[in-house]
CSV table of C-alpha atoms and ligand atoms in Angstrom, one decimal:
chain,number,residue,atom,x,y,z
X,1,MET,CA,6.3,-77.4,-14.4
X,2,LYS,CA,9.0,-77.4,-17.0
X,3,ILE,CA,9.3,-74.2,-18.9
X,4,ALA,CA,11.1,-73.6,-22.3
X,5,PHE,CA,11.9,-69.9,-23.1
X,6,ILE,CA,12.8,-69.2,-26.7
X,7,GLY,CA,14.2,-65.8,-27.6
X,8,LEU,CA,16.5,-64.5,-24.9
X,9,GLY,CA,17.0,-61.0,-26.2
X,10,ASN,CA,16.5,-57.5,-24.6
X,11,MET,CA,13.1,-58.5,-23.3
X,12,GLY,CA,13.1,-62.4,-23.2
X,13,GLY,CA,16.5,-62.5,-21.4
X,14,PRO,CA,15.3,-60.7,-18.3
X,15,MET,CA,11.8,-62.2,-18.4
X,16,ALA,CA,13.3,-65.7,-18.3
X,17,ALA,CA,15.8,-64.5,-15.6
X,18,ASN,CA,12.8,-63.4,-13.5
X,19,LEU,CA,11.2,-66.8,-13.8
X,20,VAL,CA,14.4,-68.4,-12.6
X,21,ALA,CA,14.6,-65.8,-9.7
X,22,LYS,CA,11.1,-66.9,-8.7
X,23,GLY,CA,12.1,-70.5,-8.5
X,24,PHE,CA,11.0,-71.9,-11.9
X,25,GLU,CA,13.1,-74.4,-13.9
X,26,VAL,CA,13.8,-72.7,-17.3
X,27,ALA,CA,15.3,-74.2,-20.3
X,28,GLY,CA,16.2,-71.7,-23.1
X,29,PHE,CA,17.4,-71.1,-26.5
X,30,ASP,CA,18.4,-68.2,-28.7
X,31,VAL,CA,20.2,-68.1,-32.0
X,32,ALA,CA,22.6,-65.3,-30.7
X,33,GLU,CA,25.6,-66.3,-28.6
X,34,PRO,CA,25.7,-63.2,-26.3
X,35,ALA,CA,22.0,-63.8,-25.4
X,36,LYS,CA,22.8,-67.4,-24.6
X,37,GLN,CA,25.8,-66.5,-22.4
X,38,ALA,CA,23.8,-63.9,-20.5
X,39,ALA,CA,20.9,-66.3,-19.9
X,40,ALA,CA,23.3,-69.0,-18.7
X,41,GLU,CA,24.7,-66.5,-16.2
X,42,ASN,CA,21.1,-65.9,-15.0
X,43,GLY,CA,20.5,-69.6,-14.3
X,44,ILE,CA,18.7,-70.5,-17.5
X,45,ILE,CA,19.6,-74.0,-18.7
X,46,VAL,CA,20.6,-73.1,-22.2
X,47,HIS,CA,20.5,-75.5,-25.1
X,48,ASP,CA,21.9,-75.6,-28.7
X,49,THR,CA,18.5,-76.0,-30.5
X,50,VAL,CA,14.8,-75.2,-30.0
X,51,ALA,CA,14.1,-78.8,-30.0
X,52,ALA,CA,16.5,-79.6,-27.2
X,53,ALA,CA,15.2,-76.7,-25.1
X,54,SER,CA,11.7,-77.7,-25.6
X,55,ALA,CA,12.1,-81.4,-24.8
X,56,GLY,CA,9.3,-82.4,-22.3
X,57,ALA,CA,8.3,-78.8,-21.6
X,58,ASP,CA,4.9,-78.2,-20.2
X,59,VAL,CA,5.1,-74.5,-21.3
X,60,VAL,CA,6.9,-72.9,-24.2
X,61,ILE,CA,7.2,-69.1,-24.0
X,62,THR,CA,8.4,-67.3,-27.2
X,63,MET,CA,9.6,-63.7,-27.2
X,64,LEU,CA,10.8,-63.1,-30.9
X,65,PRO,CA,11.0,-60.3,-33.3
X,66,ASN,CA,8.1,-61.4,-35.7
X,67,ASP,CA,5.3,-63.9,-36.5
X,68,ALA,CA,7.4,-65.8,-39.0
X,69,LEU,CA,10.0,-66.6,-36.4
X,70,VAL,CA,7.3,-67.6,-33.8
X,71,ARG,CA,5.8,-70.0,-36.4
X,72,THR,CA,9.2,-71.6,-37.1
X,73,VAL,CA,10.1,-71.9,-33.5
X,74,ILE,CA,6.7,-73.4,-32.6
X,75,ALA,CA,7.0,-75.9,-35.5
X,76,GLU,CA,10.3,-77.0,-34.1
X,77,ALA,CA,9.1,-77.2,-30.5
X,78,ARG,CA,5.8,-79.0,-30.9
X,79,GLY,CA,7.3,-82.5,-31.6
X,80,GLU,CA,9.2,-82.3,-28.4
X,81,VAL,CA,7.0,-80.8,-25.8
X,82,ALA,CA,4.9,-82.7,-23.2
X,83,ALA,CA,1.4,-83.9,-24.3
X,84,GLY,CA,-1.1,-81.0,-24.2
X,85,ALA,CA,1.6,-78.4,-23.6
X,86,THR,CA,0.8,-74.7,-23.6
X,87,PHE,CA,2.4,-72.2,-25.9
X,88,ILE,CA,2.7,-68.6,-24.6
X,89,ASP,CA,3.7,-65.9,-27.2
X,90,SER,CA,4.7,-62.5,-25.7
X,91,SER,CA,6.2,-61.2,-28.9
X,92,THR,CA,4.3,-58.4,-30.7
X,93,ILE,CA,2.7,-59.8,-33.7
X,94,ALA,CA,-0.3,-59.4,-35.9
X,95,VAL,CA,-3.7,-60.2,-34.4
X,96,ASP,CA,-4.5,-62.4,-37.3
X,97,ALA,CA,-1.2,-64.2,-37.0
X,98,ALA,CA,-1.9,-64.9,-33.2
X,99,ARG,CA,-5.3,-66.3,-34.2
X,100,GLU,CA,-4.0,-68.5,-36.9
X,101,ILE,CA,-1.1,-69.9,-34.8
X,102,GLY,CA,-3.6,-70.5,-31.9
X,103,ALA,CA,-6.1,-72.4,-34.1
X,104,GLU,CA,-3.4,-74.7,-35.6
X,105,LEU,CA,-2.1,-75.5,-32.2
X,106,SER,CA,-5.5,-76.2,-30.7
X,107,GLU,CA,-6.3,-78.5,-33.6
X,108,ALA,CA,-3.1,-80.5,-32.7
X,109,GLY,CA,-4.2,-80.7,-29.0
X,110,PHE,CA,-2.0,-77.9,-27.7
X,111,SER,CA,-3.1,-74.7,-25.9
X,112,PHE,CA,-2.0,-71.2,-27.1
X,113,ILE,CA,-2.2,-67.9,-25.3
X,114,ASP,CA,-1.2,-64.5,-26.8
X,115,ALA,CA,0.3,-62.4,-24.1
X,116,PRO,CA,2.1,-59.3,-25.5
X,117,VAL,CA,3.6,-56.9,-23.2
X,118,SER,CA,4.1,-53.2,-22.5
X,119,GLY,CA,6.8,-51.7,-20.2
X,120,GLY,CA,10.0,-52.1,-22.3
X,121,ILE,CA,13.3,-53.4,-21.2
X,122,PHE,CA,13.1,-51.8,-17.8
X,123,GLY,CA,9.6,-53.5,-17.1
X,124,ALA,CA,11.2,-56.8,-18.3
X,125,THR,CA,14.1,-56.4,-15.9
X,126,GLU,CA,12.2,-55.2,-12.9
X,127,ALA,CA,9.4,-57.7,-13.4
X,128,THR,CA,6.8,-54.8,-13.7
X,129,LEU,CA,5.6,-55.6,-17.2
X,130,ALA,CA,1.9,-55.1,-18.2
X,131,PHE,CA,0.7,-58.4,-19.8
X,132,MET,CA,-2.4,-58.4,-22.1
X,133,VAL,CA,-3.4,-62.0,-22.1
X,134,ALA,CA,-5.8,-63.7,-24.4
X,135,GLY,CA,-7.1,-67.1,-25.3
X,136,ASP,CA,-8.9,-69.8,-23.2
X,137,GLU,CA,-9.6,-68.2,-19.7
X,138,GLN,CA,-9.0,-71.4,-17.9
X,139,VAL,CA,-5.6,-71.9,-19.5
X,140,PHE,CA,-4.8,-68.3,-18.7
X,141,GLU,CA,-5.7,-68.8,-15.0
X,142,ALA,CA,-3.6,-72.0,-14.9
X,143,HIS,CA,-0.5,-70.0,-15.9
X,144,ARG,CA,-1.4,-66.7,-14.1
X,145,HIS,CA,1.6,-67.4,-11.7
X,146,LEU,CA,4.0,-67.2,-14.5
X,147,PHE,CA,2.8,-63.8,-15.6
X,148,GLU,CA,2.9,-62.6,-12.0
X,149,ALA,CA,6.6,-63.7,-11.9
X,150,MET,CA,7.4,-61.5,-14.8
X,151,GLY,CA,5.0,-58.5,-14.6
X,152,ARG,CA,2.9,-56.4,-12.3
X,153,SER,CA,-0.4,-55.7,-14.2
X,154,ILE,CA,-1.9,-58.8,-15.8
X,155,THR,CA,-5.2,-58.3,-17.7
X,156,TYR,CA,-7.1,-61.0,-19.3
X,157,CYS,CA,-8.5,-59.6,-22.7
X,158,GLY,CA,-10.8,-62.3,-23.9
X,159,ALA,CA,-10.7,-64.4,-27.0
X,160,LEU,CA,-7.5,-65.5,-28.8
X,161,GLY,CA,-5.7,-62.5,-30.5
X,162,ASN,CA,-7.2,-59.9,-28.2
X,163,GLY,CA,-4.0,-59.3,-26.3
X,164,GLN,CA,-2.3,-58.4,-29.6
X,165,ALA,CA,-5.4,-56.3,-30.5
X,166,VAL,CA,-5.2,-54.2,-27.3
X,167,LYS,CA,-1.5,-53.9,-27.8
X,168,ALA,CA,-1.8,-52.5,-31.3
X,169,CYS,CA,-4.6,-50.1,-30.2
X,170,ASN,CA,-2.4,-48.9,-27.2
X,171,ASN,CA,0.6,-48.2,-29.3
X,172,MET,CA,-1.3,-46.4,-32.0
X,173,ILE,CA,-2.7,-44.1,-29.3
X,174,LEU,CA,0.8,-43.6,-27.9
X,175,ALA,CA,2.3,-42.6,-31.2
X,176,ILE,CA,-0.5,-40.2,-31.8
X,177,HIS,CA,-0.1,-38.6,-28.4
X,178,GLN,CA,3.7,-38.3,-28.9
X,179,VAL,CA,3.2,-36.6,-32.2
X,180,ALA,CA,0.4,-34.3,-30.9
X,181,LEU,CA,2.6,-33.3,-27.9
X,182,SER,CA,5.6,-32.6,-30.0
X,183,GLU,CA,3.5,-30.3,-32.3
X,184,ALA,CA,2.1,-28.4,-29.3
X,185,MET,CA,5.5,-28.1,-27.5
X,186,VAL,CA,7.3,-26.8,-30.6
X,187,MET,CA,4.4,-24.4,-31.2
X,188,SER,CA,4.4,-23.2,-27.6
X,189,GLU,CA,8.2,-22.7,-27.7
X,190,ARG,CA,7.8,-20.5,-30.8
X,191,LEU,CA,5.1,-18.6,-29.1
X,192,GLY,CA,7.6,-17.8,-26.3
X,193,VAL,CA,6.5,-20.1,-23.6
X,194,ASP,CA,9.2,-21.8,-21.4
X,195,PRO,CA,9.0,-25.7,-21.8
X,196,GLN,CA,9.0,-26.0,-18.0
X,197,VAL,CA,6.0,-23.7,-17.8
X,198,PHE,CA,4.3,-25.7,-20.6
X,199,TYR,CA,5.0,-28.9,-18.6
X,200,ASP,CA,3.7,-27.6,-15.3
X,201,VAL,CA,0.4,-26.5,-16.8
X,202,VAL,CA,-0.3,-29.3,-19.2
X,203,SER,CA,0.8,-32.1,-17.0
X,204,ASN,CA,-1.9,-31.0,-14.6
X,205,ALA,CA,-4.5,-30.3,-17.3
X,206,THR,CA,-6.6,-32.1,-19.8
X,207,GLY,CA,-3.7,-32.3,-22.4
X,208,SER,CA,-1.6,-34.5,-20.1
X,209,SER,CA,-0.4,-37.9,-21.3
X,210,TRP,CA,2.4,-40.5,-20.6
X,211,SER,CA,4.1,-38.9,-23.6
X,212,LEU,CA,4.5,-35.7,-21.6
X,213,THR,CA,4.9,-37.0,-18.0
X,214,LYS,CA,7.3,-39.8,-18.6
X,215,ASN,CA,8.6,-39.3,-22.2
X,216,CYS,CA,8.8,-35.6,-22.4
X,217,PRO,CA,10.6,-34.8,-25.8
X,218,VAL,CA,12.3,-31.6,-24.5
X,219,PRO,CA,15.0,-32.0,-22.0
X,220,GLY,CA,14.6,-30.6,-18.5
X,221,PRO,CA,11.1,-31.1,-17.2
X,222,VAL,CA,11.3,-34.9,-16.9
X,223,PRO,CA,15.0,-35.6,-16.2
X,224,THR,CA,14.6,-39.3,-16.9
X,225,SER,CA,13.2,-39.0,-20.4
X,226,PRO,CA,15.2,-40.0,-23.4
X,227,ALA,CA,15.3,-36.5,-24.6
X,228,ASN,CA,17.8,-35.7,-21.8
X,229,ASN,CA,20.3,-38.2,-23.4
X,230,ASP,CA,20.1,-37.6,-27.1
X,231,PHE,CA,17.0,-39.9,-27.3
X,232,LYS,CA,18.9,-43.0,-26.0
X,233,PRO,CA,18.0,-45.4,-24.7
X,234,GLY,CA,14.2,-45.7,-24.8
X,235,PHE,CA,11.5,-47.3,-27.0
X,236,ALA,CA,13.2,-47.5,-30.4
X,237,THR,CA,11.6,-45.7,-33.3
X,238,ALA,CA,12.0,-49.0,-35.3
X,239,LEU,CA,9.8,-50.8,-32.8
X,240,MET,CA,7.2,-48.1,-32.7
X,241,LEU,CA,7.1,-48.3,-36.6
X,242,LYS,CA,6.7,-52.2,-36.3
X,243,ASP,CA,3.7,-51.7,-33.9
X,244,LEU,CA,2.2,-49.0,-36.2
X,245,ARG,CA,2.4,-51.3,-39.2
X,246,LEU,CA,0.6,-54.0,-37.1
X,247,ALA,CA,-2.0,-51.5,-36.0
X,248,MET,CA,-2.5,-50.5,-39.7
X,249,GLN,CA,-2.9,-54.2,-40.7
X,250,ALA,CA,-5.6,-54.4,-38.0
X,251,ALA,CA,-7.3,-51.1,-39.4
X,252,GLU,CA,-7.4,-52.7,-42.8
X,253,SER,CA,-8.7,-56.1,-41.8
X,254,THR,CA,-11.5,-54.4,-39.7
X,255,GLY,CA,-12.3,-51.6,-42.2
X,256,THR,CA,-11.6,-49.0,-39.7
X,257,ASN,CA,-10.8,-45.4,-40.9
X,258,THR,CA,-8.0,-44.6,-38.5
X,259,VAL,CA,-7.2,-41.2,-40.0
X,260,LEU,CA,-4.6,-40.2,-37.4
X,261,GLY,CA,-3.2,-43.7,-37.2
X,262,LYS,CA,-2.4,-43.6,-40.9
X,263,ILE,CA,-0.7,-40.3,-40.6
X,264,VAL,CA,1.5,-41.2,-37.7
X,265,ALA,CA,2.4,-44.4,-39.3
X,266,GLN,CA,3.7,-42.4,-42.4
X,267,LEU,CA,5.6,-40.0,-40.1
X,268,TYR,CA,7.3,-42.9,-38.3
X,269,GLU,CA,8.2,-44.6,-41.7
X,270,GLN,CA,9.8,-41.4,-42.7
X,271,LEU,CA,11.7,-41.1,-39.4
X,272,VAL,CA,13.1,-44.5,-39.9
X,273,GLU,CA,14.1,-43.7,-43.4
X,274,ASP,CA,15.8,-40.6,-42.2
X,275,GLY,CA,18.1,-42.7,-40.0
X,276,HIS,CA,16.4,-42.5,-36.6
X,277,ALA,CA,15.6,-46.2,-36.1
X,278,GLY,CA,17.6,-46.6,-33.1
X,279,GLU,CA,16.5,-43.5,-31.2
X,280,ASP,CA,13.5,-43.2,-28.8
X,281,PHE,CA,10.4,-42.5,-30.8
X,282,SER,CA,10.1,-39.1,-29.0
X,283,VAL,CA,12.8,-38.0,-31.5
X,284,ILE,CA,9.7,-37.1,-33.7
X,285,ILE,CA,9.9,-33.7,-32.1
X,286,ASN,CA,13.0,-33.0,-34.3
X,287,ALA,CA,11.0,-33.7,-37.4
X,288,VAL,CA,8.3,-31.2,-36.3
X,289,ARG,CA,11.0,-28.6,-35.7
X,290,ALA,CA,12.6,-29.2,-39.1
X,291,HIS,CA,9.5,-27.8,-40.9
N,301,LIG,P1,15.5,-58.6,-29.4
N,301,LIG,O1,15.9,-58.5,-30.8
N,301,LIG,O2,16.3,-58.0,-28.4
N,301,LIG,O3,15.3,-60.2,-29.0
N,301,LIG,C1,14.8,-61.1,-29.9
N,301,LIG,C2,15.7,-62.3,-29.7
N,301,LIG,O4,15.2,-63.4,-30.5
N,301,LIG,C3,17.1,-62.1,-30.2
N,301,LIG,O5,18.0,-62.3,-29.1
N,301,LIG,C4,17.3,-63.1,-31.3
N,301,LIG,O6,18.5,-63.6,-31.4
N,301,LIG,C5,16.3,-64.1,-31.0
N,301,LIG,N1,15.9,-65.0,-32.1
N,301,LIG,C6,15.7,-64.6,-33.4
N,301,LIG,N2,15.4,-65.7,-34.1
N,301,LIG,C7,15.4,-66.8,-33.3
N,301,LIG,C8,15.2,-68.2,-33.5
N,301,LIG,N3,14.9,-68.7,-34.6
N,301,LIG,N4,15.3,-68.9,-32.4
N,301,LIG,C9,15.7,-68.4,-31.1
N,301,LIG,N5,15.9,-67.1,-31.0
N,301,LIG,C10,15.7,-66.4,-32.0
N,301,LIG,O7,14.0,-58.0,-29.4
N,301,LIG,P2,13.2,-57.6,-28.0
N,301,LIG,O8,13.3,-56.1,-27.8
N,301,LIG,O9,13.5,-58.7,-26.9
N,301,LIG,O10,11.7,-57.8,-28.4
N,301,LIG,C11,11.1,-59.1,-28.5
N,301,LIG,C12,9.6,-58.9,-28.9
N,301,LIG,O11,9.1,-58.2,-27.8
N,301,LIG,C13,9.3,-58.3,-30.2
N,301,LIG,O12,8.2,-58.9,-30.8
N,301,LIG,C14,9.1,-56.7,-29.8
N,301,LIG,O13,8.2,-56.2,-30.7
N,301,LIG,C15,8.4,-57.0,-28.4
N,301,LIG,N6,8.5,-55.8,-27.5
N,301,LIG,C16,9.7,-55.2,-27.3
N,301,LIG,C17,9.7,-54.2,-26.4
N,301,LIG,C18,11.0,-53.4,-26.1
N,301,LIG,O14,10.9,-52.3,-25.6
N,301,LIG,N7,12.2,-53.8,-26.6
N,301,LIG,C19,8.6,-53.8,-25.7
N,301,LIG,C20,7.4,-54.5,-25.8
N,301,LIG,C21,7.4,-55.6,-26.7
């Protein structure tokens, strides 16, 4: 099986490296020179164009910033790949965009799977990503081993676009949790409760969440959380805002009144405007403190 991997950035680079480490032959391309260099060091056969990397490929995996780039790259690759090749997009893009791209490829005799991920750069590096895979189930099963080489939890989500749908929903919940937790932690501090005591109680109670037990916005209770290191590194606020915008697109297209989703999307728009795009999204606690 010949694999082309396009988009060798923070996520795609280590994902492609894990495929190589598991014995797959991977050709790759990225527009950025440092990404190409790092990929070459990890055993990826790096080419100078999408077309060259995709020549004769049975599978093309894309890991790119947005759907416009996914469309451009696929348009360039599809004339070069093997007949009936499968395109797997692991980028986070809109549900509707994934469905359109899949329908176009299917008309042209190709397969398309949307397979966004959760787990961040750490998960990409450690091959512990959670994949939300959707599209034709037989095509998914035929490529399951690729997902297993890059991730730990692989869930088939149903019809085309459903992977992106679950991802958008998950990240909307995550943002709501992080804001709710930040409000509660600031309020409890002001009521005189020690943050460690708050942690000890709530992490074992009904208010617990990943936002508290892994991404605690106050330094101390969870020493590995980004708050202990000036909110760096982590899941960048800019990426959270991107995901919330996609969730709001989905809310609009389905006529869903996501009251809290809309509010947190506005809060994260403001956080990016205020210059926090590069910090972990748990930095929202500082905005709560500021009022
Ligand atoms: P990134 O910016 O580090 O990587 C994207 C790469 O695509 C870059 O190296 C860039 O040079 C390359 N690229 C851009 N245009 C290209 C083109 N025309 N041809 C080839 N390469 C091109 O971003 P990332 O963090 O790796 O994220 C990739 C995708 O994964 C995004 O859709 C993001 O939303 C999603 N995602 C990211 C995380 C995370 O924690 N970083 C987690 C889950 C999902």
